[in-house]
PDB file of C-alpha atoms and ligand atoms in Angstrom:
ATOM      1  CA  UNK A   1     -44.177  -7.406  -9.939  1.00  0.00           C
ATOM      2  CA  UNK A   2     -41.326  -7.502 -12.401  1.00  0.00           C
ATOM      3  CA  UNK A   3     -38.783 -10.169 -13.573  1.00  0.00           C
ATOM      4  CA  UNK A   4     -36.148  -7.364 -12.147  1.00  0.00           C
ATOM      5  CA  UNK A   5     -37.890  -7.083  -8.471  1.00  0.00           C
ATOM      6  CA  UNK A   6     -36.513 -10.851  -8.009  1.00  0.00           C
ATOM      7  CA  UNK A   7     -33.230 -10.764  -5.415  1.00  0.00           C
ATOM      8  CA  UNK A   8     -31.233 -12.989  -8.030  1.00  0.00           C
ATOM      9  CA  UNK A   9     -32.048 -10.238 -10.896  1.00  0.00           C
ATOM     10  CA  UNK A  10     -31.053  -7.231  -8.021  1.00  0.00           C
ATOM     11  CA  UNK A  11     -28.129  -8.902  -6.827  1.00  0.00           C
ATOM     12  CA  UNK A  12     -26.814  -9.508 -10.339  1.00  0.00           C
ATOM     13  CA  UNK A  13     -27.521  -5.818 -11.175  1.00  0.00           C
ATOM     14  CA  UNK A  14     -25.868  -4.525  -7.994  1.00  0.00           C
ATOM     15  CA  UNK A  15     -22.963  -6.372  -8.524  1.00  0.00           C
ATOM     16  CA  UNK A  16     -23.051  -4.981 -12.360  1.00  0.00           C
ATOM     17  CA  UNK A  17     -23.226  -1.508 -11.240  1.00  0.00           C
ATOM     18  CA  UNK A  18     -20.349  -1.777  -8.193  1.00  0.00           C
ATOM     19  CA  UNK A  19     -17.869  -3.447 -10.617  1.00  0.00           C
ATOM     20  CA  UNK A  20     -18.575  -0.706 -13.261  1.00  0.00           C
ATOM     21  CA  UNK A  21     -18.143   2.172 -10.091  1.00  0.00           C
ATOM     22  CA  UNK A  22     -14.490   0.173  -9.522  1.00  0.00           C
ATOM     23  CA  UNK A  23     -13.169   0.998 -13.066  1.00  0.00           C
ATOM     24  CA  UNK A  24     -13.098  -2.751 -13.893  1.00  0.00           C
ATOM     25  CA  UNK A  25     -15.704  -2.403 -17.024  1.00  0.00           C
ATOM     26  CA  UNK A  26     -14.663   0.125 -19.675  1.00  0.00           C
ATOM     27  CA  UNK A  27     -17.091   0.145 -22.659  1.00  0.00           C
ATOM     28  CA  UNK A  28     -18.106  -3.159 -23.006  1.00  0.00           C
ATOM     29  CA  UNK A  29     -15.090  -5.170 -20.833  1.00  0.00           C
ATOM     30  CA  UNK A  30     -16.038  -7.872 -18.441  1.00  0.00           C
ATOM     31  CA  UNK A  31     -19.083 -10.189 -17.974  1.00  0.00           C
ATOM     32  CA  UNK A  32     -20.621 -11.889 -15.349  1.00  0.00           C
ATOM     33  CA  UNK A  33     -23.164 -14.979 -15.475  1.00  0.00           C
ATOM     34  CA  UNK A  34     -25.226 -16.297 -12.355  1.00  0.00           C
ATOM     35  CA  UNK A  35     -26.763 -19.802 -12.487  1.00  0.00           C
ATOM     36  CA  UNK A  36     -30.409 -19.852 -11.302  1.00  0.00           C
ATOM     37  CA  UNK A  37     -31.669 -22.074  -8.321  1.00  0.00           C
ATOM     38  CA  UNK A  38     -34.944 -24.136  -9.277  1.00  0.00           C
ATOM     39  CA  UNK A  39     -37.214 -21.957  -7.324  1.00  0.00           C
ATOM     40  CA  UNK A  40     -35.640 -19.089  -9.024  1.00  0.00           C
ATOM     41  CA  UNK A  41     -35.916 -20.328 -12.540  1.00  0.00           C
ATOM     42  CA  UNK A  42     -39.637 -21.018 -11.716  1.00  0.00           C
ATOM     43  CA  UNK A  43     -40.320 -17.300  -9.932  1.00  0.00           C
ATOM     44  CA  UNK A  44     -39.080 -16.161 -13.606  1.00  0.00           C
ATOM     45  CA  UNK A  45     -40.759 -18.557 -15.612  1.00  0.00           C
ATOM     46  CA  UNK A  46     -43.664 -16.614 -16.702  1.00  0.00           C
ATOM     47  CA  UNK A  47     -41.076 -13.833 -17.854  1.00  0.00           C
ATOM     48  CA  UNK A  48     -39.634 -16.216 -19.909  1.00  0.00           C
ATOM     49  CA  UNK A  49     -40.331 -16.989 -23.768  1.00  0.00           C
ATOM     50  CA  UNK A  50     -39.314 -20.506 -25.250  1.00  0.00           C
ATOM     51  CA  UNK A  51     -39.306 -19.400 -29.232  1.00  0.00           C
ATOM     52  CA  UNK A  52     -35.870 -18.556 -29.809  1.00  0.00           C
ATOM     53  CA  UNK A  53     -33.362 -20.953 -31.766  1.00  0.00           C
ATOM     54  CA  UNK A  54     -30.998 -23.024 -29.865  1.00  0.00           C
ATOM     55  CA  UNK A  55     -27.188 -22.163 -30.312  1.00  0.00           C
ATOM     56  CA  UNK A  56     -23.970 -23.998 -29.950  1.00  0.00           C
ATOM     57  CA  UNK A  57     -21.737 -23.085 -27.197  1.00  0.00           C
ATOM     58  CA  UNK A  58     -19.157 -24.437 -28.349  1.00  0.00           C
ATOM     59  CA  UNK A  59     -17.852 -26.825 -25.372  1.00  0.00           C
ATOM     60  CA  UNK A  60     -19.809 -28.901 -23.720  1.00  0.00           C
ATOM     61  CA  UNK A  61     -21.262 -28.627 -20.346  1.00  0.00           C
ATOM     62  CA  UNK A  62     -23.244 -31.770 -19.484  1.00  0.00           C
ATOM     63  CA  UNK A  63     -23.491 -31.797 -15.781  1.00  0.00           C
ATOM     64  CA  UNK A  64     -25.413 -28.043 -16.366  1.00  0.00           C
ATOM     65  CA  UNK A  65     -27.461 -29.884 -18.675  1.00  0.00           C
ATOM     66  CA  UNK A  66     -31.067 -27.923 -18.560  1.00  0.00           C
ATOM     67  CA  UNK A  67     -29.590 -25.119 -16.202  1.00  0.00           C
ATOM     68  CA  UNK A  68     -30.493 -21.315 -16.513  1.00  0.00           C
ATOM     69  CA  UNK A  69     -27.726 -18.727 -16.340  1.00  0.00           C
ATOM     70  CA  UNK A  70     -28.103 -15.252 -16.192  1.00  0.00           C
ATOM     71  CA  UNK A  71     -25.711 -13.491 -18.270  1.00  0.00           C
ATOM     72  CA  UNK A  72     -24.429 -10.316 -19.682  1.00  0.00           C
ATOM     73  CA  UNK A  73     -24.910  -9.309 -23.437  1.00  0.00           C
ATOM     74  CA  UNK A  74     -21.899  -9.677 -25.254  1.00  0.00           C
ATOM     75  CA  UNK A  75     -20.944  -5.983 -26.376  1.00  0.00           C
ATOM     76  CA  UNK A  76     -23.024  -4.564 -23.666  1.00  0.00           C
ATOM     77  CA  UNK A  77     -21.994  -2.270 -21.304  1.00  0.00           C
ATOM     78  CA  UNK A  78     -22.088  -3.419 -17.813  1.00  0.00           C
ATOM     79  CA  UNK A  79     -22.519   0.192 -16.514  1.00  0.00           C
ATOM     80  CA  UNK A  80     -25.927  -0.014 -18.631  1.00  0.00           C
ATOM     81  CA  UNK A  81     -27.023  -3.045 -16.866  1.00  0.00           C
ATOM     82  CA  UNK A  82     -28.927  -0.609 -14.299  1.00  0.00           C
ATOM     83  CA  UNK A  83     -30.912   1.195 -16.836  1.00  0.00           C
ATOM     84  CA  UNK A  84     -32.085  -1.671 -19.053  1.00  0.00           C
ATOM     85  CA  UNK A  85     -31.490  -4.984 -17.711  1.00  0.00           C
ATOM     86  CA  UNK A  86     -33.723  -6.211 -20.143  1.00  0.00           C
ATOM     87  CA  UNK A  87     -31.668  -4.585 -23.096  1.00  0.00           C
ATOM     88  CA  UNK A  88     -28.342  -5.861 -21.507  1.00  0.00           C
ATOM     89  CA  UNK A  89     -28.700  -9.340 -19.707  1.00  0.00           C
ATOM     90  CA  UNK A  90     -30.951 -12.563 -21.076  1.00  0.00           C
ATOM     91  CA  UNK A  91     -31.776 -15.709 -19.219  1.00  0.00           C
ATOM     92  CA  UNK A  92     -30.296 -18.592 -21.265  1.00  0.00           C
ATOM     93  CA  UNK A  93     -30.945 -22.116 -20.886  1.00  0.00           C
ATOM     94  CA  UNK A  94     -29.054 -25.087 -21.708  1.00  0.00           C
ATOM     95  CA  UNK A  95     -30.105 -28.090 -23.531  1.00  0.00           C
ATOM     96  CA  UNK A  96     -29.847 -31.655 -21.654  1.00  0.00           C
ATOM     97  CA  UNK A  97     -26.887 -32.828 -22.954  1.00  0.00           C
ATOM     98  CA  UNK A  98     -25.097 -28.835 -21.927  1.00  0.00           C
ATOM     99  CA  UNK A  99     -24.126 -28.310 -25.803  1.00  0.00           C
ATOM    100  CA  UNK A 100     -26.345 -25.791 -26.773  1.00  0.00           C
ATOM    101  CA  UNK A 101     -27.780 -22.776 -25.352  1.00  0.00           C
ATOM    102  CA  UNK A 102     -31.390 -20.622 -26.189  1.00  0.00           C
ATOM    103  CA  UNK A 103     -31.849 -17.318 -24.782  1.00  0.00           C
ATOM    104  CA  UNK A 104     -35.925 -17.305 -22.922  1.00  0.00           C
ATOM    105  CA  UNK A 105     -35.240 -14.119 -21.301  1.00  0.00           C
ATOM    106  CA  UNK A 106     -33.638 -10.504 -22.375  1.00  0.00           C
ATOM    107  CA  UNK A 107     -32.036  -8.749 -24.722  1.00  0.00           C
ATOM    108  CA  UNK A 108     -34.920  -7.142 -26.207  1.00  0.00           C
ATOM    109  CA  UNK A 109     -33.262  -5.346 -28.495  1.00  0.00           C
ATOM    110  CA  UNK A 110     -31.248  -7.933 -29.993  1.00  0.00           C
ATOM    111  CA  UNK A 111     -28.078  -9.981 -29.351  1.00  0.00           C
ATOM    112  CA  UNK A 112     -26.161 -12.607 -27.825  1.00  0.00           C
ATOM    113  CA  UNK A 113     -24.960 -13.818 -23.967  1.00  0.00           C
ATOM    114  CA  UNK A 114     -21.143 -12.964 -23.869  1.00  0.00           C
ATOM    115  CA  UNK A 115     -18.348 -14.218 -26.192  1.00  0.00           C
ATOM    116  CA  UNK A 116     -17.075 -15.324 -22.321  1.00  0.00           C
ATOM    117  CA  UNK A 117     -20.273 -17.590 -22.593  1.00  0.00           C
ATOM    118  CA  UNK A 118     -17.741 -20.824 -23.186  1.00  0.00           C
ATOM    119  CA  UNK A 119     -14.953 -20.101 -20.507  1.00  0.00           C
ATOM    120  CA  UNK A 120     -18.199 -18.513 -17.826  1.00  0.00           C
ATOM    121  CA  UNK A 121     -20.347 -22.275 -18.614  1.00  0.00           C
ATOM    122  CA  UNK A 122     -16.825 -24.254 -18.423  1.00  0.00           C
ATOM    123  CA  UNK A 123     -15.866 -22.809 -14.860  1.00  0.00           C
ATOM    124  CA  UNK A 124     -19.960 -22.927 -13.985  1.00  0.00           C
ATOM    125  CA  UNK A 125     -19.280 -27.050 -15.123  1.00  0.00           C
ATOM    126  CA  UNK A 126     -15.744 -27.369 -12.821  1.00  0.00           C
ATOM    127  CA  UNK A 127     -17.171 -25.589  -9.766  1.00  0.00           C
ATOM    128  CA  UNK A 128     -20.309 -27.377  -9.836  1.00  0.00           C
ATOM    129  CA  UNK A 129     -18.323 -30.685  -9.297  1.00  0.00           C
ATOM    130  CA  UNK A 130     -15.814 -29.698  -6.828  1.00  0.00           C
ATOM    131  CA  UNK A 131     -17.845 -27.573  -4.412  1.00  0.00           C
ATOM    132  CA  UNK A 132     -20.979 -29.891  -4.603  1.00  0.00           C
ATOM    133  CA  UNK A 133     -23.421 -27.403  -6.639  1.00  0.00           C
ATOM    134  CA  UNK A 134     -22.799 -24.740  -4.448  1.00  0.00           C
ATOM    135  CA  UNK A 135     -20.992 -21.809  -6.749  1.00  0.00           C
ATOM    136  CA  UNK A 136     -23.285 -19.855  -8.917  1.00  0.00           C
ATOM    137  CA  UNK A 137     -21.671 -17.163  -9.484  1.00  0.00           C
ATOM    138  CA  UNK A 138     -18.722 -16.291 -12.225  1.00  0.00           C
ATOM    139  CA  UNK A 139     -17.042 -12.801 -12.922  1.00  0.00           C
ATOM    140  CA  UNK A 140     -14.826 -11.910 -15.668  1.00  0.00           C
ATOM    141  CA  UNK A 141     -13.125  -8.188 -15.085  1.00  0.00           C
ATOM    142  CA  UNK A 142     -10.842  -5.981 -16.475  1.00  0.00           C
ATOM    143  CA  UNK A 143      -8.756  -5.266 -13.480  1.00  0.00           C
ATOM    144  CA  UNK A 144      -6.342  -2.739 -13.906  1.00  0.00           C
ATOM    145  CA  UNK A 145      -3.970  -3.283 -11.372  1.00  0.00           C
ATOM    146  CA  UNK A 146      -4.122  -6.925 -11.629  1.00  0.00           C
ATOM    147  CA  UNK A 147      -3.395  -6.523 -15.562  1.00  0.00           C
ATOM    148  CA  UNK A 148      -0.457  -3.945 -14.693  1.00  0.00           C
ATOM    149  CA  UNK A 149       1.081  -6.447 -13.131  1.00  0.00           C
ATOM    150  CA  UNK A 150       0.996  -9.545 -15.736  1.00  0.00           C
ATOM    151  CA  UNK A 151       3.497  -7.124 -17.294  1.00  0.00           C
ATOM    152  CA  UNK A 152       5.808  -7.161 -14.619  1.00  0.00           C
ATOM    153  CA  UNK A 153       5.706 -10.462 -12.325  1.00  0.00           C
ATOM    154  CA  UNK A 154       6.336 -13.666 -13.818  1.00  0.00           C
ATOM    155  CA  UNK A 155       2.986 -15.818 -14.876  1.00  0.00           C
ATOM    156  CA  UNK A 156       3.545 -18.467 -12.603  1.00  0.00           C
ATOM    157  CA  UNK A 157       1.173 -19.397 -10.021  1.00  0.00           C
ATOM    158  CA  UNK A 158       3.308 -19.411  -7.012  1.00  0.00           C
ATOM    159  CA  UNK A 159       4.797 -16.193  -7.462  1.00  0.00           C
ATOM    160  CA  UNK A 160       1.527 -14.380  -8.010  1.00  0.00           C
ATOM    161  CA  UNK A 161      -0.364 -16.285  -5.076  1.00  0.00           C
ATOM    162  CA  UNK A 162       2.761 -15.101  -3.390  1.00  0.00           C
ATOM    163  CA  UNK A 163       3.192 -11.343  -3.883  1.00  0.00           C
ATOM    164  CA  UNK A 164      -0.409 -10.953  -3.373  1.00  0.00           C
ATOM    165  CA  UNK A 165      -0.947 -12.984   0.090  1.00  0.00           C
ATOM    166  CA  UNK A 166       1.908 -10.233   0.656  1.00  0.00           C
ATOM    167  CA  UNK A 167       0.174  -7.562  -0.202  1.00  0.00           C
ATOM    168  CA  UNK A 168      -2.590  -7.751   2.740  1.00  0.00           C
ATOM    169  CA  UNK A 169      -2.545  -9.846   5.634  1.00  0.00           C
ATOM    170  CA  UNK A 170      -5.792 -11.043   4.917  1.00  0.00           C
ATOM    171  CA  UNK A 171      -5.626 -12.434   1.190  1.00  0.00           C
ATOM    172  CA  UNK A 172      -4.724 -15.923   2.308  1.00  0.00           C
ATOM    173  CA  UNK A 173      -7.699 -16.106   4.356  1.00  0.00           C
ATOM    174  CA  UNK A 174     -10.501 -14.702   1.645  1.00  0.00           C
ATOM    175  CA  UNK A 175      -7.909 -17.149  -1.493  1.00  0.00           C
ATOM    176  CA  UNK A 176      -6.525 -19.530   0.590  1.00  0.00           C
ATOM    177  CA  UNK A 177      -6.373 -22.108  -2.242  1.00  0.00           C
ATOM    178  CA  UNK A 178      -4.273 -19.320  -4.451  1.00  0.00           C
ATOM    179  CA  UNK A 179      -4.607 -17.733  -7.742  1.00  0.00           C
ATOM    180  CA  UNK A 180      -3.736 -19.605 -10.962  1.00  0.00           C
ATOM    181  CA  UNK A 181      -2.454 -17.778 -14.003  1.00  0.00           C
ATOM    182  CA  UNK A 182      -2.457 -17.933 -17.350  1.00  0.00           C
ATOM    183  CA  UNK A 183      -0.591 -16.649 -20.327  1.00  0.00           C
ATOM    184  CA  UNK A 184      -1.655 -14.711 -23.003  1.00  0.00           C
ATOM    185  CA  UNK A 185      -4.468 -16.491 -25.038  1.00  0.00           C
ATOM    186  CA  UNK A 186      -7.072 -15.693 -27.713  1.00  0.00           C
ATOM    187  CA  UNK A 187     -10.090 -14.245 -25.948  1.00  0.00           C
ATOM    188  CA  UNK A 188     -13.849 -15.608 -26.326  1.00  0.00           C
ATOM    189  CA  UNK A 189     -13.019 -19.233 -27.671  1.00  0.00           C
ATOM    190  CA  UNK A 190     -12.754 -22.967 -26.606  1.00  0.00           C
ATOM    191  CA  UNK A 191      -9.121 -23.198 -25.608  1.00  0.00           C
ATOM    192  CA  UNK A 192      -9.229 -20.215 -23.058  1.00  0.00           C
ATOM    193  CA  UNK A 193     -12.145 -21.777 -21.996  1.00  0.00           C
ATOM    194  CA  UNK A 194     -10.269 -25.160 -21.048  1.00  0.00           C
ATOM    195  CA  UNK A 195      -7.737 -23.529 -20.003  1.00  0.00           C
ATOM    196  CA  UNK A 196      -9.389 -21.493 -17.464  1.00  0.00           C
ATOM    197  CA  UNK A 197     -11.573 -23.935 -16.174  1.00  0.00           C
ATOM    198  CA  UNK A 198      -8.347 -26.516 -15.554  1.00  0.00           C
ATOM    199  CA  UNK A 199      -7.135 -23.669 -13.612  1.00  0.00           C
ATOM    200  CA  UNK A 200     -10.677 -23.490 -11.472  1.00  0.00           C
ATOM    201  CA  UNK A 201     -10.273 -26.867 -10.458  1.00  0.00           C
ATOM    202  CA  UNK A 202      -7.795 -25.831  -7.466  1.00  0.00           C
ATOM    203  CA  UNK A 203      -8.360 -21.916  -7.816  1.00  0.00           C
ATOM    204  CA  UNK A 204     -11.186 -19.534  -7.243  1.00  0.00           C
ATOM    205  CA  UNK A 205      -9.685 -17.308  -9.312  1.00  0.00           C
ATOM    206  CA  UNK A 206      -7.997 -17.341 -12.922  1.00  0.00           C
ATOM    207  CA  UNK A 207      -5.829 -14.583 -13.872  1.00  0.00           C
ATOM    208  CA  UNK A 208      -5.573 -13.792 -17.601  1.00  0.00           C
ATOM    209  CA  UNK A 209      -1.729 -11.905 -18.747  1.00  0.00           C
ATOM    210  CA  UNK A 210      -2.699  -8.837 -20.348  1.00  0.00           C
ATOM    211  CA  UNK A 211      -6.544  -8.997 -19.769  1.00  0.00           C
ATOM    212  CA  UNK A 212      -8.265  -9.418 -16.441  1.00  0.00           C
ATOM    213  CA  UNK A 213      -9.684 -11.937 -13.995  1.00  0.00           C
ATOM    214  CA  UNK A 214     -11.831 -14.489 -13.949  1.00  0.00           C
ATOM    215  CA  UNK A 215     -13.304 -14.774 -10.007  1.00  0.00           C
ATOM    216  CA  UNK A 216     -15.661 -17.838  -8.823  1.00  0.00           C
ATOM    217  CA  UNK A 217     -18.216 -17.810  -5.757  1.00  0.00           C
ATOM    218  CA  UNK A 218     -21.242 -18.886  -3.811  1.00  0.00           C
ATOM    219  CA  UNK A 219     -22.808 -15.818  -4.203  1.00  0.00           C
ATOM    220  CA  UNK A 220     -22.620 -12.330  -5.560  1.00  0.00           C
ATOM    221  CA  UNK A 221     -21.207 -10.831  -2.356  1.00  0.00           C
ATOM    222  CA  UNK A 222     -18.252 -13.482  -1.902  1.00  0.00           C
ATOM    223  CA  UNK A 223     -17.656 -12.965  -5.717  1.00  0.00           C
ATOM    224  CA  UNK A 224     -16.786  -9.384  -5.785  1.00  0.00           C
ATOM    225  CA  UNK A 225     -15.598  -9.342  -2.661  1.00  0.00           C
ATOM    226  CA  UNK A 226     -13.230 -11.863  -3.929  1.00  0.00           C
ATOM    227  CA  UNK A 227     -12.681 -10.094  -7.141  1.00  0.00           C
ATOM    228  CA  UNK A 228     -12.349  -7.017  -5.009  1.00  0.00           C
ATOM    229  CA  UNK A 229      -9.658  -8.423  -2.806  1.00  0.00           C
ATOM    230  CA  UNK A 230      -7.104  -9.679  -5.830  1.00  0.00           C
ATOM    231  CA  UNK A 231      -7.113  -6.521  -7.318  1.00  0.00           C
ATOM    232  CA  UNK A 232      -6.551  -4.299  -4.006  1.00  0.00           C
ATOM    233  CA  UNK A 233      -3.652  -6.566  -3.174  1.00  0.00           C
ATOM    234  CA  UNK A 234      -1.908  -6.321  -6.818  1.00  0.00           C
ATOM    235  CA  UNK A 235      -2.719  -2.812  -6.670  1.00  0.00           C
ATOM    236  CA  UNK A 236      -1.090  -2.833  -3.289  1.00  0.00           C
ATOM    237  CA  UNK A 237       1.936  -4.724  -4.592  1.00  0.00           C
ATOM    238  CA  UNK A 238       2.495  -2.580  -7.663  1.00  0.00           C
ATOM    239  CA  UNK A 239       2.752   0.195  -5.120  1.00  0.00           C
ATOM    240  CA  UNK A 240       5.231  -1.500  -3.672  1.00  0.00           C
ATOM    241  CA  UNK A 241       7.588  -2.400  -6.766  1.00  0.00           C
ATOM    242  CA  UNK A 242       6.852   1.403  -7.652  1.00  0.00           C
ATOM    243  CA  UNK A 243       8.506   2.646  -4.465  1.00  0.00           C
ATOM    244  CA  UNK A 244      11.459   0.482  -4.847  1.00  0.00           C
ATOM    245  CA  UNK A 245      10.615  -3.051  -3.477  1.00  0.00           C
ATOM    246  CA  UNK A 246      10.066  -4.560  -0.055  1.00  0.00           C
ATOM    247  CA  UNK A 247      13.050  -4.044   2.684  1.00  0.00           C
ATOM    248  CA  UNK A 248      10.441  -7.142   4.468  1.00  0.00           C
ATOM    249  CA  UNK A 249       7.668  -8.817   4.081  1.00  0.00           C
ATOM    250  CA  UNK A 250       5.177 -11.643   5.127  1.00  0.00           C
ATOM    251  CA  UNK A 251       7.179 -14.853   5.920  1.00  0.00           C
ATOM    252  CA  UNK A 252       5.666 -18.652   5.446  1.00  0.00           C
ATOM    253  CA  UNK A 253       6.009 -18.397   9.018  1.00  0.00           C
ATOM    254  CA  UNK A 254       3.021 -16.295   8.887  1.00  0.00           C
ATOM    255  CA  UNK A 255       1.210 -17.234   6.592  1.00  0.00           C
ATOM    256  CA  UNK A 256       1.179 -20.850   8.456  1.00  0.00           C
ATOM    257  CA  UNK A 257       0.250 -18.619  12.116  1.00  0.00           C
ATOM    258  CA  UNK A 258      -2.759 -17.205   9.657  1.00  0.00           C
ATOM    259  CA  UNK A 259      -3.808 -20.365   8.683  1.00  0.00           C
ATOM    260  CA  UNK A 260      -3.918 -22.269  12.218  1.00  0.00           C
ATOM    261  CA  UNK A 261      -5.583 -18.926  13.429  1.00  0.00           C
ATOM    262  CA  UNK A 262      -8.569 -19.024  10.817  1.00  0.00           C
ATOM    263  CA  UNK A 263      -8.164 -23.504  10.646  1.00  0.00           C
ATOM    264  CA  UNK A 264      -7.381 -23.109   6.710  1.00  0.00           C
ATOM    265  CA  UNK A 265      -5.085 -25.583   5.273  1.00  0.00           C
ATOM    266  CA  UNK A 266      -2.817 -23.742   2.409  1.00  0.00           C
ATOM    267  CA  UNK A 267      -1.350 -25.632  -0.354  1.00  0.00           C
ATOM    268  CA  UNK A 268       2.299 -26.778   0.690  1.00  0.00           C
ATOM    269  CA  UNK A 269       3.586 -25.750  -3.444  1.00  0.00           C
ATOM    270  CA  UNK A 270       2.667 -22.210  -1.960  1.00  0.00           C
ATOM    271  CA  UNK A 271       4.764 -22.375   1.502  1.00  0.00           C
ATOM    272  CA  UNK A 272       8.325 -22.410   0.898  1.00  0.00           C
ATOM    273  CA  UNK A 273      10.697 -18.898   1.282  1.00  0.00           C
TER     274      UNK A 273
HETATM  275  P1  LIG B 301     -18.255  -9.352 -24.341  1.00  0.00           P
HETATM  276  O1  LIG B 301     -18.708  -7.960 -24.664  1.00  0.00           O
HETATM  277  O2  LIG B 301     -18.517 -10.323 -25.451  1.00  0.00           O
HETATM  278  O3  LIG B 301     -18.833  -9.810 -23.003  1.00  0.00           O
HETATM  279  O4  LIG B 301     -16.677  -9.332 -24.190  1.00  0.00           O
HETATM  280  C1  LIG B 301     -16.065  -8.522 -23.218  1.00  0.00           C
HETATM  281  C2  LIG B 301     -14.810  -9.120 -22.706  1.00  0.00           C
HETATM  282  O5  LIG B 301     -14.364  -8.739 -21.635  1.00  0.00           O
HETATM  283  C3  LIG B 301     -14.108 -10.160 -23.499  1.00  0.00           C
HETATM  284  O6  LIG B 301     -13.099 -10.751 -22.766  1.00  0.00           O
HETATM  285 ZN1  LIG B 302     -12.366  -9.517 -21.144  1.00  0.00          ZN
END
């Protein structure tokens, strides 16, 4: 038995390799961080090593206070995550009061979690609250399509949530609370991380203008999926602008016959023509 035969370690490297296979993860772009269940952080325990020096985050977290997270190496390459997951993700845990961090598992070689590590523990913090404990899973990507278009649309929430609802019938019914947006920011630091994690409080996924996505989930499969599904329906809508606009489109009207259909309730900011 190794650490990497556990499902949370296989799931996490699955998801690595798909999102690398997608073209979402050139050299080192992207990170993702999973937060481990009790039982999980125990079946890993006697991987783990406790000698390492705690390290600011740089926020604070304290309702993850203690928590383990499984994370990607910052400047590691996601599409390496397969052949070395020992090289290319650690186990970090928190301290009680969620303000620093010390990595127990990983990066043999040397390193640190992401420079994401701040905006990944401040959305872990927000989702915790509002869905009860039940996300574990955040995804930072370099989405093409999705980045295409911050170049294009306006960076307003309702217009994105919007266009890509549009895109695919089925987009309100996988993001049914939306997708927020944000301008361009410094990467890796504090404010994006606020910023992001304000956004997470209503949306499962924060878009960042001229840099990727940020995606939120239950698990790895709803995750990606999710992930998956915002950057199929911006790639869908750039197609779209690129062969001259819409002559029609999806109406409130059915957006509203989606929702009764599937018993969603979408925001009313996001129904108006
Ligand atoms: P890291 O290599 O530190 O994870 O950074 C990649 C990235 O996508 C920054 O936004
Ligand atoms: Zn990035």
């Amino acid at each position: 038995m190794r650490i990497t035969d556990l499902s949370f370690m296989q799931g996490y490297i699955r998801m690595a390799t798909d999102g690398a296979n997608m073209g979402w993860h050139e050299r080192n772009g992207g990170n993702l961080t999973y937060r481990l269940t009790a039982e999980e952080a125990e079946a890993a325990a006697p991987y783990m090593t406790f000698d390492k020096p705690w390290e600011d985050i740089g926020v604070a977290v304290p309702n993850l206070g203690g928590a383990f997270f499984l994370a990607t190496g910052s400047g590691k390459f996601l599409r390496n995550v397969c052949l070395a997951p020992q090289d290319n993700l650690c186990i970090a845990q928190l301290n009680e009061a969620g303000t620093q961090y010390r990595v127990v598992w990983g990066l043999e070689q040397g390193g640190r979690p992401t420079s994401e590590f701040p905006s990944h523990l401040m959305n872990h913090s927000v989702k915790f609250d509002v869905t009860g404990g039940k996300y574990r899973v955040i995804y930072h990507a370099h989405t093409p399509a999705v980045i295409a278009l911050t170049n294009v649309l306006e960076l307003d929430d309702i217009v994105w949530t919007r266009a890509l609802w549009s895109a695919m019938t089925e987009c309100a019914v996988v993001f049914p609370g939306g997708v927020g947006v944000l301008p361009w920011m410094v990467c890796g630091g504090a404010e994006i991380a606020k910023a992001t994690s304000e956004l997470m409080k209503q949306y499962d996924v924060a878009i960042w203008a001229f840099h990727g996505t940020f995606a939120s989930g239950e698990s790895f499969d709803t995750t990606f999926g999710l992930m998956h599904c915002v950057e199929k329906a911006a790639d869908i809508y750039l197609r779209i602008l690129s062969a001259g606009g819409a002559k029609q489109t999806m109406t409130t009207e059915n957006f509203v016959a989606i929702a009764a259909l599937f018993g969603l309730t979408l925001p009313e900011k996001f129904l108006k023509d």
